[in-house]
């Protein structure tokens, strides 16, 4: 276990990164909003495979929350986060205040097309990806990291950020990592802590139904009917379903059969006040 440095300013982080780069060391960034769990630590472990130095950013980014969403109550657990990152031998935490990220007068946004505008999360959270992309763009240019590691759990986010990093020549390689799951299949998420005991017991249904759907598609069952049956099963189980769709795994364009390309199944559903998202490959 090592002492993890905490940088609160761009300047402090850049000085450290410049020294690491001058010593020939690669730097990987793991962007997070804190409330860390084992899934985040898996991202740190992956980052350590790519770079000698790992920075974890902890910033609950106000611009990616709509006014009715959970920005104010989003869990903030810095002491526990720091302890976990020390145990994981991360090198540094970037922990900027909102004013450091968005100084007075801040007036710019990254405008997105492509995977940000395919009618999945963007249909339900129209300003979300603009906020994610803007903060990620800033995190990448602020840190000058060589790699950034993103979990596949937020699959559309992963595609949006990968596209943006490429399109804007940000000079950073986006590394994806498979979703980390609880033993019952529920995808790990900081928001799982909002679930009541009954909701928590029901939540793994999402993954179970998606796995059965993937098996039907692999079996060449007609795609439209298989997806419709899975949607019904989710609703009957007690979820409010935002979407459950089969999309092209790279472009996120709609698909009508396996012949349309590699398929990714993506779901968003609500249990009480908690919105859960998940996805799997077919
Ligand atoms: O996935 C998240 O935790 C956030 O969307 C991210 C990438 C840290 C940007 O705020």
Tab-separated table of C-alpha atoms and ligand atoms in Angstrom:
chain	number	residue	atom	x	y	z
A	1	UNK	CA	0.000	0.000	0.000
A	2	UNK	CA	1.333	3.468	-0.866
A	3	UNK	CA	0.334	7.015	-0.002
A	4	UNK	CA	-1.788	8.381	-2.840
A	5	UNK	CA	-1.170	12.001	-3.877
A	6	UNK	CA	-4.222	14.265	-4.100
A	7	UNK	CA	-4.180	17.036	-6.727
A	8	UNK	CA	-6.868	19.682	-6.488
A	9	UNK	CA	-5.647	21.853	-9.350
A	10	UNK	CA	-4.798	21.359	-13.014
A	11	UNK	CA	-1.398	22.918	-12.336
A	12	UNK	CA	-0.462	20.412	-9.609
A	13	UNK	CA	-1.580	17.457	-11.724
A	14	UNK	CA	0.248	18.703	-14.817
A	15	UNK	CA	3.508	19.202	-12.909
A	16	UNK	CA	3.396	15.602	-11.690
A	17	UNK	CA	2.481	14.254	-15.131
A	18	UNK	CA	5.260	16.298	-16.774
A	19	UNK	CA	7.788	14.789	-14.324
A	20	UNK	CA	6.511	11.250	-14.994
A	21	UNK	CA	6.628	11.776	-18.744
A	22	UNK	CA	10.134	13.271	-18.467
A	23	UNK	CA	11.175	10.053	-16.685
A	24	UNK	CA	9.764	8.039	-19.609
A	25	UNK	CA	6.729	6.819	-17.667
A	26	UNK	CA	3.291	6.427	-19.281
A	27	UNK	CA	0.252	7.791	-17.484
A	28	UNK	CA	-3.267	6.346	-17.404
A	29	UNK	CA	-6.368	8.151	-16.203
A	30	UNK	CA	-9.419	6.480	-14.656
A	31	UNK	CA	-12.259	9.038	-14.742
A	32	UNK	CA	-14.835	8.513	-11.963
A	33	UNK	CA	-17.421	10.369	-9.964
A	34	UNK	CA	-16.225	8.686	-6.755
A	35	UNK	CA	-18.400	6.394	-4.599
A	36	UNK	CA	-15.895	3.770	-5.636
A	37	UNK	CA	-16.600	0.041	-5.652
A	38	UNK	CA	-14.791	-3.082	-6.879
A	39	UNK	CA	-15.688	-2.253	-10.483
A	40	UNK	CA	-13.705	0.995	-10.254
A	41	UNK	CA	-10.764	-0.811	-8.655
A	42	UNK	CA	-10.814	-3.240	-11.607
A	43	UNK	CA	-10.439	-0.165	-13.866
A	44	UNK	CA	-7.396	0.903	-11.822
A	45	UNK	CA	-5.887	-2.583	-12.112
A	46	UNK	CA	-6.447	-2.485	-15.876
A	47	UNK	CA	-4.880	0.989	-16.058
A	48	UNK	CA	-1.791	-0.334	-14.248
A	49	UNK	CA	-1.314	-2.861	-17.065
A	50	UNK	CA	-1.025	-0.022	-19.576
A	51	UNK	CA	0.905	2.636	-17.684
A	52	UNK	CA	3.436	2.970	-14.861
A	53	UNK	CA	1.417	5.828	-13.324
A	54	UNK	CA	-2.320	5.887	-12.656
A	55	UNK	CA	-4.418	8.933	-11.793
A	56	UNK	CA	-8.040	8.480	-10.710
A	57	UNK	CA	-10.197	11.561	-11.129
A	58	UNK	CA	-13.048	12.012	-8.660
A	59	UNK	CA	-15.453	14.689	-9.829
A	60	UNK	CA	-19.230	14.626	-9.586
A	61	UNK	CA	-19.790	16.477	-12.821
A	62	UNK	CA	-22.788	18.832	-12.597
A	63	UNK	CA	-23.099	19.323	-16.369
A	64	UNK	CA	-24.084	15.697	-17.023
A	65	UNK	CA	-27.050	15.737	-14.625
A	66	UNK	CA	-30.452	17.110	-15.669
A	67	UNK	CA	-32.154	19.358	-13.079
A	68	UNK	CA	-34.460	16.524	-11.909
A	69	UNK	CA	-31.591	14.003	-11.550
A	70	UNK	CA	-29.557	12.999	-8.494
A	71	UNK	CA	-26.614	15.464	-8.609
A	72	UNK	CA	-27.224	16.746	-5.053
A	73	UNK	CA	-27.738	13.329	-3.497
A	74	UNK	CA	-25.077	11.519	-5.564
A	75	UNK	CA	-22.930	9.702	-2.940
A	76	UNK	CA	-19.741	11.536	-1.991
A	77	UNK	CA	-17.408	9.198	-0.084
A	78	UNK	CA	-13.931	10.701	-0.452
A	79	UNK	CA	-12.311	9.088	2.618
A	80	UNK	CA	-13.427	5.596	1.615
A	81	UNK	CA	-12.461	6.288	-2.028
A	82	UNK	CA	-8.976	7.401	-0.990
A	83	UNK	CA	-8.488	4.327	1.240
A	84	UNK	CA	-9.493	1.996	-1.614
A	85	UNK	CA	-7.169	3.763	-4.044
A	86	UNK	CA	-4.281	3.567	-1.589
A	87	UNK	CA	-4.898	-0.169	-1.201
A	88	UNK	CA	-4.956	-0.471	-5.021
A	89	UNK	CA	-1.617	1.407	-5.291
A	90	UNK	CA	-3.000	4.194	-7.469
A	91	UNK	CA	-0.491	7.020	-7.782
A	92	UNK	CA	-2.768	10.034	-7.566
A	93	UNK	CA	-6.308	11.313	-7.196
A	94	UNK	CA	-7.400	14.347	-9.181
A	95	UNK	CA	-10.083	15.946	-7.018
A	96	UNK	CA	-10.965	19.355	-8.481
A	97	UNK	CA	-13.617	21.692	-7.101
A	98	UNK	CA	-16.428	22.657	-9.490
A	99	UNK	CA	-14.792	26.128	-9.874
A	100	UNK	CA	-11.497	24.529	-10.970
A	101	UNK	CA	-13.285	22.545	-13.692
A	102	UNK	CA	-15.765	25.258	-14.665
A	103	UNK	CA	-14.317	28.664	-13.720
A	104	UNK	CA	-16.645	31.692	-13.800
A	105	UNK	CA	-17.471	32.545	-17.413
A	106	UNK	CA	-17.032	28.969	-18.640
A	107	UNK	CA	-19.104	28.811	-21.836
A	108	UNK	CA	-17.994	25.893	-24.018
A	109	UNK	CA	-19.416	22.479	-24.773
A	110	UNK	CA	-18.443	19.538	-26.978
A	111	UNK	CA	-21.110	19.037	-29.660
A	112	UNK	CA	-21.703	15.360	-30.422
A	113	UNK	CA	-23.286	13.389	-33.232
A	114	UNK	CA	-22.784	9.701	-34.096
A	115	UNK	CA	-23.091	7.319	-31.125
A	116	UNK	CA	-24.345	10.137	-28.891
A	117	UNK	CA	-27.474	10.540	-31.016
A	118	UNK	CA	-28.848	7.050	-31.613
A	119	UNK	CA	-31.952	7.161	-29.415
A	120	UNK	CA	-30.749	5.189	-26.378
A	121	UNK	CA	-29.602	7.106	-23.274
A	122	UNK	CA	-29.780	10.340	-25.292
A	123	UNK	CA	-33.556	9.843	-25.713
A	124	UNK	CA	-34.069	9.888	-21.940
A	125	UNK	CA	-31.163	12.156	-20.919
A	126	UNK	CA	-30.864	14.646	-23.819
A	127	UNK	CA	-28.057	16.786	-22.326
A	128	UNK	CA	-26.176	13.971	-20.578
A	129	UNK	CA	-23.516	13.122	-23.163
A	130	UNK	CA	-22.724	16.746	-23.887
A	131	UNK	CA	-21.834	17.056	-20.186
A	132	UNK	CA	-19.894	13.772	-20.136
A	133	UNK	CA	-17.941	14.598	-23.295
A	134	UNK	CA	-17.143	18.130	-22.169
A	135	UNK	CA	-15.772	16.995	-18.818
A	136	UNK	CA	-13.897	14.035	-20.350
A	137	UNK	CA	-12.359	16.288	-22.984
A	138	UNK	CA	-11.198	18.589	-20.190
A	139	UNK	CA	-9.931	15.694	-18.049
A	140	UNK	CA	-7.928	14.357	-21.004
A	141	UNK	CA	-6.367	17.708	-21.901
A	142	UNK	CA	-5.852	18.715	-18.267
A	143	UNK	CA	-4.052	15.474	-17.401
A	144	UNK	CA	-2.304	14.851	-20.746
A	145	UNK	CA	-2.648	11.146	-19.882
A	146	UNK	CA	-1.643	8.557	-22.479
A	147	UNK	CA	-4.560	6.187	-21.725
A	148	UNK	CA	-8.000	6.449	-20.173
A	149	UNK	CA	-9.864	3.372	-18.961
A	150	UNK	CA	-13.665	3.184	-19.209
A	151	UNK	CA	-15.995	0.394	-18.140
A	152	UNK	CA	-18.320	-1.232	-20.662
A	153	UNK	CA	-21.224	-0.870	-18.236
A	154	UNK	CA	-21.847	2.615	-19.645
A	155	UNK	CA	-21.557	1.255	-23.165
A	156	UNK	CA	-22.926	4.247	-25.050
A	157	UNK	CA	-20.664	6.535	-22.988
A	158	UNK	CA	-17.683	4.361	-23.934
A	159	UNK	CA	-18.560	4.695	-27.631
A	160	UNK	CA	-19.160	8.461	-27.358
A	161	UNK	CA	-15.861	9.108	-25.578
A	162	UNK	CA	-13.889	6.827	-27.912
A	163	UNK	CA	-15.359	8.619	-30.951
A	164	UNK	CA	-14.648	12.050	-29.462
A	165	UNK	CA	-11.039	11.215	-28.525
A	166	UNK	CA	-10.438	10.045	-32.087
A	167	UNK	CA	-12.354	12.838	-33.864
A	168	UNK	CA	-10.746	15.631	-31.838
A	169	UNK	CA	-7.209	14.147	-31.979
A	170	UNK	CA	-6.981	14.247	-28.205
A	171	UNK	CA	-3.879	12.049	-28.243
A	172	UNK	CA	-5.203	9.589	-25.687
A	173	UNK	CA	-6.036	5.901	-26.138
A	174	UNK	CA	-9.377	4.804	-24.709
A	175	UNK	CA	-9.147	1.370	-23.100
A	176	UNK	CA	-12.448	-0.501	-22.538
A	177	UNK	CA	-12.953	-2.954	-19.686
A	178	UNK	CA	-15.711	-5.574	-19.335
A	179	UNK	CA	-18.455	-4.862	-16.807
A	180	UNK	CA	-17.746	-5.974	-13.248
A	181	UNK	CA	-20.720	-7.852	-11.752
A	182	UNK	CA	-21.973	-8.949	-8.363
A	183	UNK	CA	-22.133	-12.753	-7.979
A	184	UNK	CA	-25.848	-12.676	-8.892
A	185	UNK	CA	-25.089	-10.877	-12.161
A	186	UNK	CA	-26.078	-7.307	-11.235
A	187	UNK	CA	-23.694	-4.851	-12.886
A	188	UNK	CA	-21.748	-2.925	-10.227
A	189	UNK	CA	-22.789	0.699	-10.014
A	190	UNK	CA	-22.495	3.479	-7.454
A	191	UNK	CA	-26.260	3.892	-7.788
A	192	UNK	CA	-26.978	0.306	-6.614
A	193	UNK	CA	-26.747	1.653	-3.061
A	194	UNK	CA	-30.043	3.503	-3.667
A	195	UNK	CA	-31.923	0.168	-4.034
A	196	UNK	CA	-34.167	-1.095	-1.209
A	197	UNK	CA	-33.719	-4.748	-0.160
A	198	UNK	CA	-36.675	-5.831	-2.331
A	199	UNK	CA	-35.423	-3.836	-5.329
A	200	UNK	CA	-31.914	-5.235	-4.857
A	201	UNK	CA	-33.326	-8.777	-4.942
A	202	UNK	CA	-35.157	-8.028	-8.206
A	203	UNK	CA	-32.357	-6.088	-9.919
A	204	UNK	CA	-30.355	-9.113	-11.269
A	205	UNK	CA	-33.425	-9.973	-13.400
A	206	UNK	CA	-32.054	-7.496	-15.933
A	207	UNK	CA	-28.906	-9.507	-16.551
A	208	UNK	CA	-30.738	-12.845	-16.477
A	209	UNK	CA	-33.278	-11.722	-19.091
A	210	UNK	CA	-30.542	-10.238	-21.284
A	211	UNK	CA	-28.534	-13.467	-21.158
A	212	UNK	CA	-31.604	-15.484	-22.178
A	213	UNK	CA	-32.287	-12.989	-24.975
A	214	UNK	CA	-28.688	-13.246	-26.217
A	215	UNK	CA	-29.007	-17.051	-26.254
A	216	UNK	CA	-32.214	-16.841	-28.323
A	217	UNK	CA	-30.550	-14.506	-30.823
A	218	UNK	CA	-27.507	-16.776	-31.082
A	219	UNK	CA	-30.013	-19.575	-31.733
A	220	UNK	CA	-31.341	-17.572	-34.696
A	221	UNK	CA	-34.763	-16.935	-33.137
A	222	UNK	CA	-36.395	-14.000	-34.973
A	223	UNK	CA	-34.815	-10.897	-33.430
A	224	UNK	CA	-37.901	-8.700	-33.249
A	225	UNK	CA	-39.963	-11.326	-31.384
A	226	UNK	CA	-37.126	-12.276	-29.023
A	227	UNK	CA	-36.589	-8.614	-28.041
A	228	UNK	CA	-40.342	-8.022	-27.621
A	229	UNK	CA	-40.629	-11.085	-25.325
A	230	UNK	CA	-37.694	-9.905	-23.209
A	231	UNK	CA	-39.229	-6.409	-22.930
A	232	UNK	CA	-42.482	-7.965	-21.696
A	233	UNK	CA	-40.624	-10.098	-19.171
A	234	UNK	CA	-38.849	-7.056	-17.713
A	235	UNK	CA	-42.088	-5.079	-17.403
A	236	UNK	CA	-43.964	-8.053	-15.898
A	237	UNK	CA	-41.176	-8.474	-13.319
A	238	UNK	CA	-41.971	-4.966	-12.031
A	239	UNK	CA	-39.503	-2.653	-13.817
A	240	UNK	CA	-40.415	0.522	-15.665
A	241	UNK	CA	-38.617	-0.029	-18.939
A	242	UNK	CA	-37.000	2.905	-20.741
A	243	UNK	CA	-35.525	0.711	-23.463
A	244	UNK	CA	-34.278	-2.765	-24.240
A	245	UNK	CA	-32.790	-2.859	-27.710
A	246	UNK	CA	-30.495	-4.808	-29.983
A	247	UNK	CA	-27.960	-2.516	-31.650
A	248	UNK	CA	-24.822	-2.785	-33.753
A	249	UNK	CA	-21.993	-3.223	-31.251
A	250	UNK	CA	-19.790	-0.537	-32.855
A	251	UNK	CA	-22.099	2.069	-34.370
A	252	UNK	CA	-25.091	1.491	-32.064
A	253	UNK	CA	-27.327	1.645	-35.146
A	254	UNK	CA	-30.526	-0.462	-34.967
A	255	UNK	CA	-30.205	-4.039	-36.265
A	256	UNK	CA	-32.893	-6.382	-37.527
A	257	UNK	CA	-30.955	-9.665	-37.613
A	258	UNK	CA	-27.577	-11.183	-36.786
A	259	UNK	CA	-26.550	-10.562	-40.381
A	260	UNK	CA	-26.466	-6.808	-39.629
A	261	UNK	CA	-23.241	-7.227	-37.656
A	262	UNK	CA	-22.024	-7.857	-34.091
A	263	UNK	CA	-24.940	-7.190	-31.754
A	264	UNK	CA	-24.985	-5.485	-28.372
A	265	UNK	CA	-28.091	-5.648	-26.206
A	266	UNK	CA	-28.659	-2.491	-24.164
A	267	UNK	CA	-31.192	-1.873	-21.418
A	268	UNK	CA	-32.285	0.942	-19.108
A	269	UNK	CA	-35.005	0.293	-16.569
A	270	UNK	CA	-36.218	1.868	-13.362
A	271	UNK	CA	-36.914	0.239	-10.018
A	272	UNK	CA	-38.609	2.836	-7.851
A	273	UNK	CA	-36.439	5.956	-7.964
A	274	UNK	CA	-33.336	4.103	-9.190
A	275	UNK	CA	-32.476	3.914	-12.860
A	276	UNK	CA	-30.340	0.906	-13.832
A	277	UNK	CA	-28.503	0.411	-17.123
A	278	UNK	CA	-26.736	-2.662	-18.449
A	279	UNK	CA	-25.631	-4.266	-21.702
A	280	UNK	CA	-24.122	-7.491	-23.031
A	281	UNK	CA	-22.675	-8.717	-26.297
A	282	UNK	CA	-24.428	-11.440	-28.268
B	1	LIG	O1	-18.950	7.201	-15.847
B	1	LIG	C1	-18.770	8.141	-15.056
B	1	LIG	O2	-18.542	7.953	-13.846
B	1	LIG	C2	-18.837	9.569	-15.563
B	1	LIG	O3	-19.788	9.694	-16.588
B	1	LIG	C3	-17.475	10.119	-16.007
B	1	LIG	C4	-16.905	9.333	-17.176
B	1	LIG	C5	-16.490	10.081	-14.845
B	1	LIG	C6	-17.598	11.575	-16.470
B	1	LIG	O4	-18.068	12.391	-15.440
